[in-house]
């Protein structure tokens, strides 16, 4: 049993529901915790009663420090601020959970991620992060960071030190701009392989985590998931897939 946590509000429900559909299709034994950023999302998801889902209602969980910084941040910036809190909320909600994987709500699983967890288990580390693995023409590592907040695993026993450090940093500063080597919640990960060298494992098999920024670099068929970053549903006939030049086999797939 693997535990996952994601977060989104009612406007992001289509992506979140697609994520769940892909997990139902490819993962047989799992729990997806959904941190509902607004009460409307919580109400809708309560009515849907999705299999293998447990809901967390943000309005019942917000800490004093979160409420203090909330007025200073945009909706997107506040969601980034919440990311390191989401595994904490799962650990607090269920003492039996020994590790939890944060996943972005706009992921689509193409197959079971067990291959990722096998590599992580062999590392004997307590935190897993993934590289953006940018294609050369889309390299944004200087601004957006070497590593991607998209699929991150924390164990209860050894991962809390890094997670809590990240939580504290995001409370201090988490904005959608580059400033003094920071960007959102993400640039904080850049030095984790050094800062938390005894605890952090960087996924070696980069082609397992496909996204628009590396789709021209790796074969579509080898990926465990595709990260639909920037995808927006305009109407029943139009979907905006963003500004990246995506390979035809990927679009067809």
CSV table of C-alpha atoms in Angstrom, one decimal:
chain,number,residue,atom,x,y,z
A,1,UNK,CA,0.0,0.0,0.0
A,2,UNK,CA,1.5,3.3,-1.1
A,3,UNK,CA,0.0,6.6,0.1
A,4,UNK,CA,-0.1,9.6,-2.1
A,5,UNK,CA,-1.2,13.2,-1.4
A,6,UNK,CA,-2.2,15.9,-3.9
A,7,UNK,CA,-3.9,19.3,-3.5
A,8,UNK,CA,-6.2,21.4,-5.6
A,9,UNK,CA,-9.2,23.7,-5.5
A,10,UNK,CA,-12.6,23.3,-7.3
A,11,UNK,CA,-11.2,25.1,-10.4
A,12,UNK,CA,-8.6,22.3,-10.8
A,13,UNK,CA,-11.1,19.5,-10.3
A,14,UNK,CA,-10.8,18.2,-14.0
A,15,UNK,CA,-7.1,17.6,-13.6
A,16,UNK,CA,-7.5,16.1,-10.2
A,17,UNK,CA,-10.2,13.7,-11.4
A,18,UNK,CA,-8.1,12.7,-14.4
A,19,UNK,CA,-5.2,12.0,-12.0
A,20,UNK,CA,-7.5,9.7,-10.0
A,21,UNK,CA,-8.8,8.0,-13.1
A,22,UNK,CA,-5.2,7.2,-14.2
A,23,UNK,CA,-4.4,5.8,-10.8
A,24,UNK,CA,-7.5,3.6,-10.8
A,25,UNK,CA,-6.4,2.3,-14.2
A,26,UNK,CA,-2.8,1.5,-13.3
A,27,UNK,CA,-2.3,1.2,-9.5
A,28,UNK,CA,-4.1,-1.6,-7.7
A,29,UNK,CA,-3.2,-1.0,-4.0
A,30,UNK,CA,-3.0,2.7,-3.0
A,31,UNK,CA,-4.6,5.5,-1.1
A,32,UNK,CA,-4.8,9.0,-2.6
A,33,UNK,CA,-5.2,11.8,-0.1
A,34,UNK,CA,-6.6,15.0,-1.5
A,35,UNK,CA,-6.0,18.2,0.3
A,36,UNK,CA,-9.1,20.3,-0.7
A,37,UNK,CA,-7.9,23.9,-1.0
A,38,UNK,CA,-11.4,25.2,-1.0
A,39,UNK,CA,-14.6,23.9,0.7
A,40,UNK,CA,-16.4,23.6,-2.7
A,41,UNK,CA,-13.8,21.0,-3.8
A,42,UNK,CA,-14.3,19.1,-0.5
A,43,UNK,CA,-18.1,19.1,-0.9
A,44,UNK,CA,-18.0,17.9,-4.5
A,45,UNK,CA,-15.5,15.2,-3.8
A,46,UNK,CA,-17.5,14.1,-0.7
A,47,UNK,CA,-20.5,13.6,-3.0
A,48,UNK,CA,-18.5,11.7,-5.6
A,49,UNK,CA,-17.1,9.3,-2.9
A,50,UNK,CA,-14.2,8.2,-5.2
A,51,UNK,CA,-12.6,4.8,-4.5
A,52,UNK,CA,-9.2,4.7,-2.7
A,53,UNK,CA,-9.5,8.4,-1.8
A,54,UNK,CA,-9.4,10.1,1.6
A,55,UNK,CA,-10.2,13.8,1.8
A,56,UNK,CA,-8.4,16.5,3.9
A,57,UNK,CA,-10.3,19.8,4.3
A,58,UNK,CA,-7.8,22.6,4.3
A,59,UNK,CA,-10.1,25.0,6.2
A,60,UNK,CA,-10.1,22.6,9.1
A,61,UNK,CA,-6.3,22.1,9.0
A,62,UNK,CA,-4.8,25.5,8.4
A,63,UNK,CA,-2.2,26.4,11.0
A,64,UNK,CA,-1.7,29.8,12.5
A,65,UNK,CA,1.5,30.3,10.4
A,66,UNK,CA,-0.4,29.4,7.2
A,67,UNK,CA,-3.2,31.8,8.0
A,68,UNK,CA,-0.7,34.5,8.8
A,69,UNK,CA,1.0,34.4,5.3
A,70,UNK,CA,-2.1,33.5,3.3
A,71,UNK,CA,-3.2,37.2,2.7
A,72,UNK,CA,0.3,38.0,1.3
A,73,UNK,CA,0.2,35.4,-1.4
A,74,UNK,CA,-1.7,34.7,-4.6
A,75,UNK,CA,-3.8,31.6,-4.9
A,76,UNK,CA,-1.1,29.8,-6.8
A,77,UNK,CA,1.6,31.0,-4.4
A,78,UNK,CA,-0.4,29.8,-1.4
A,79,UNK,CA,-0.9,26.3,-3.0
A,80,UNK,CA,2.9,26.2,-3.4
A,81,UNK,CA,3.2,27.2,0.3
A,82,UNK,CA,1.0,24.2,1.2
A,83,UNK,CA,3.0,21.6,-0.7
A,84,UNK,CA,5.4,20.7,2.1
A,85,UNK,CA,2.5,20.7,4.6
A,86,UNK,CA,0.5,18.1,2.7
A,87,UNK,CA,2.6,15.1,3.7
A,88,UNK,CA,2.5,16.4,7.3
A,89,UNK,CA,-1.3,16.5,7.2
A,90,UNK,CA,-1.4,12.9,6.1
A,91,UNK,CA,1.0,11.7,8.8
A,92,UNK,CA,-1.1,13.6,11.4
A,93,UNK,CA,-4.4,12.1,10.1
A,94,UNK,CA,-3.2,8.5,10.1
A,95,UNK,CA,-0.5,7.3,12.4
A,96,UNK,CA,-0.2,4.0,10.5
A,97,UNK,CA,1.1,5.8,7.3
A,98,UNK,CA,4.9,5.3,7.2
A,99,UNK,CA,5.6,7.1,3.9
A,100,UNK,CA,3.7,9.4,1.6
A,101,UNK,CA,4.4,10.6,-1.9
A,102,UNK,CA,3.3,14.1,-2.9
A,103,UNK,CA,2.1,14.3,-6.5
A,104,UNK,CA,1.0,17.2,-8.5
A,105,UNK,CA,-2.7,17.2,-9.5
A,106,UNK,CA,-1.9,17.5,-13.2
A,107,UNK,CA,0.0,14.1,-13.4
A,108,UNK,CA,-1.4,11.3,-15.5
A,109,UNK,CA,0.0,7.8,-14.7
A,110,UNK,CA,0.7,5.7,-17.7
A,111,UNK,CA,1.7,2.6,-15.7
A,112,UNK,CA,2.3,1.6,-12.1
A,113,UNK,CA,5.1,3.6,-10.4
A,114,UNK,CA,6.4,0.5,-8.6
A,115,UNK,CA,9.6,0.8,-10.7
A,116,UNK,CA,10.3,4.2,-9.1
A,117,UNK,CA,9.7,2.9,-5.6
A,118,UNK,CA,12.0,-0.1,-6.2
A,119,UNK,CA,14.8,2.3,-7.1
A,120,UNK,CA,14.0,4.4,-4.0
A,121,UNK,CA,13.9,1.3,-1.7
A,122,UNK,CA,17.3,0.2,-3.0
A,123,UNK,CA,18.8,3.6,-2.1
A,124,UNK,CA,18.0,3.1,1.6
A,125,UNK,CA,17.2,6.8,1.8
A,126,UNK,CA,14.2,8.6,3.3
A,127,UNK,CA,13.4,11.3,0.7
A,128,UNK,CA,12.9,10.9,-3.0
A,129,UNK,CA,13.0,13.8,-5.5
A,130,UNK,CA,13.1,13.9,-9.3
A,131,UNK,CA,15.1,15.9,-11.8
A,132,UNK,CA,13.4,18.2,-14.3
A,133,UNK,CA,15.7,16.6,-16.8
A,134,UNK,CA,15.1,19.5,-19.2
A,135,UNK,CA,15.7,19.1,-22.9
A,136,UNK,CA,18.4,21.6,-23.9
A,137,UNK,CA,16.0,23.9,-25.7
A,138,UNK,CA,13.8,24.3,-22.6
A,139,UNK,CA,16.4,24.4,-19.8
A,140,UNK,CA,15.0,26.6,-17.1
A,141,UNK,CA,17.0,25.2,-14.2
A,142,UNK,CA,18.5,28.6,-13.3
A,143,UNK,CA,15.1,30.1,-12.7
A,144,UNK,CA,12.8,27.2,-11.9
A,145,UNK,CA,15.3,24.8,-10.3
A,146,UNK,CA,17.1,21.6,-11.0
A,147,UNK,CA,14.5,19.4,-9.3
A,148,UNK,CA,10.8,19.3,-9.8
A,149,UNK,CA,8.1,19.4,-7.2
A,150,UNK,CA,5.9,16.8,-8.9
A,151,UNK,CA,6.6,13.5,-7.3
A,152,UNK,CA,8.3,13.6,-3.9
A,153,UNK,CA,8.4,10.8,-1.3
A,154,UNK,CA,8.9,11.3,2.4
A,155,UNK,CA,9.2,8.6,5.1
A,156,UNK,CA,7.8,9.3,8.6
A,157,UNK,CA,11.0,8.0,10.3
A,158,UNK,CA,13.7,9.8,8.4
A,159,UNK,CA,12.1,12.2,5.9
A,160,UNK,CA,10.7,14.7,8.4
A,161,UNK,CA,13.9,16.7,8.9
A,162,UNK,CA,14.0,17.7,5.2
A,163,UNK,CA,10.3,18.2,4.9
A,164,UNK,CA,10.1,20.4,8.0
A,165,UNK,CA,13.1,22.5,6.8
A,166,UNK,CA,11.2,23.0,3.5
A,167,UNK,CA,8.0,23.8,5.3
A,168,UNK,CA,9.8,26.5,7.3
A,169,UNK,CA,11.4,28.0,4.2
A,170,UNK,CA,8.0,28.2,2.3
A,171,UNK,CA,6.5,30.0,5.2
A,172,UNK,CA,9.3,32.5,5.1
A,173,UNK,CA,9.2,33.0,1.3
A,174,UNK,CA,7.2,31.4,-1.5
A,175,UNK,CA,6.4,33.7,-4.4
A,176,UNK,CA,6.0,33.3,-8.2
A,177,UNK,CA,9.2,35.3,-8.9
A,178,UNK,CA,12.9,34.8,-8.9
A,179,UNK,CA,14.6,36.4,-5.9
A,180,UNK,CA,18.0,35.7,-4.3
A,181,UNK,CA,18.2,32.2,-5.7
A,182,UNK,CA,14.6,31.4,-4.8
A,183,UNK,CA,11.6,30.6,-6.9
A,184,UNK,CA,8.3,29.5,-5.4
A,185,UNK,CA,8.6,26.2,-3.4
A,186,UNK,CA,10.9,24.6,-5.9
A,187,UNK,CA,14.4,26.2,-5.9
A,188,UNK,CA,14.7,25.3,-2.3
A,189,UNK,CA,15.4,21.7,-3.5
A,190,UNK,CA,18.5,22.6,-5.5
A,191,UNK,CA,21.0,21.8,-2.7
A,192,UNK,CA,19.1,18.9,-1.1
A,193,UNK,CA,21.5,16.2,-2.4
A,194,UNK,CA,24.2,18.1,-0.5
A,195,UNK,CA,22.3,19.6,2.4
A,196,UNK,CA,20.5,16.3,3.2
A,197,UNK,CA,23.0,13.9,1.5
A,198,UNK,CA,22.3,11.1,4.0
A,199,UNK,CA,18.6,11.3,3.5
A,200,UNK,CA,17.8,12.3,-0.1
A,201,UNK,CA,17.8,10.1,-3.2
A,202,UNK,CA,17.5,11.7,-6.7
A,203,UNK,CA,15.7,9.4,-9.1
A,204,UNK,CA,18.3,8.0,-11.5
A,205,UNK,CA,16.0,6.9,-14.3
A,206,UNK,CA,15.0,10.3,-15.6
A,207,UNK,CA,12.9,9.1,-18.5
A,208,UNK,CA,10.3,7.7,-16.1
A,209,UNK,CA,9.0,11.2,-15.4
A,210,UNK,CA,7.9,12.8,-18.6
A,211,UNK,CA,6.8,16.4,-19.0
A,212,UNK,CA,6.5,19.1,-21.7
A,213,UNK,CA,10.0,20.4,-20.9
A,214,UNK,CA,11.7,17.0,-21.6
A,215,UNK,CA,9.3,15.3,-24.0
A,216,UNK,CA,11.7,15.8,-26.9
A,217,UNK,CA,14.5,14.2,-24.9
A,218,UNK,CA,12.9,10.8,-23.9
A,219,UNK,CA,10.7,8.2,-25.5
A,220,UNK,CA,7.0,8.7,-24.6
A,221,UNK,CA,6.5,5.0,-24.2
A,222,UNK,CA,9.0,4.6,-21.3
A,223,UNK,CA,7.4,7.0,-18.9
A,224,UNK,CA,5.6,6.2,-15.7
A,225,UNK,CA,3.6,9.4,-15.8
A,226,UNK,CA,3.2,12.5,-17.9
A,227,UNK,CA,3.1,15.9,-16.2
A,228,UNK,CA,0.4,18.0,-18.0
A,229,UNK,CA,2.0,21.2,-16.9
A,230,UNK,CA,0.2,24.2,-18.4
A,231,UNK,CA,-2.7,22.2,-19.9
A,232,UNK,CA,-5.9,24.1,-19.8
A,233,UNK,CA,-9.4,23.1,-21.0
A,234,UNK,CA,-10.8,26.0,-22.9
A,235,UNK,CA,-14.1,24.5,-23.9
A,236,UNK,CA,-15.6,21.2,-25.2
A,237,UNK,CA,-13.6,21.5,-28.4
A,238,UNK,CA,-10.4,23.3,-27.4
A,239,UNK,CA,-7.5,22.2,-25.1
A,240,UNK,CA,-4.5,24.5,-24.7
A,241,UNK,CA,-1.4,22.3,-24.3
A,242,UNK,CA,0.9,25.2,-23.6
A,243,UNK,CA,3.9,26.7,-25.5
A,244,UNK,CA,6.1,23.6,-25.6
A,245,UNK,CA,6.7,21.9,-28.9
A,246,UNK,CA,5.5,18.4,-28.2
A,247,UNK,CA,6.3,15.4,-30.4
A,248,UNK,CA,3.5,14.1,-32.5
A,249,UNK,CA,3.5,10.5,-31.0
A,250,UNK,CA,3.0,12.1,-27.6
A,251,UNK,CA,0.1,14.2,-28.7
A,252,UNK,CA,-1.5,11.1,-30.4
A,253,UNK,CA,-0.8,9.0,-27.3
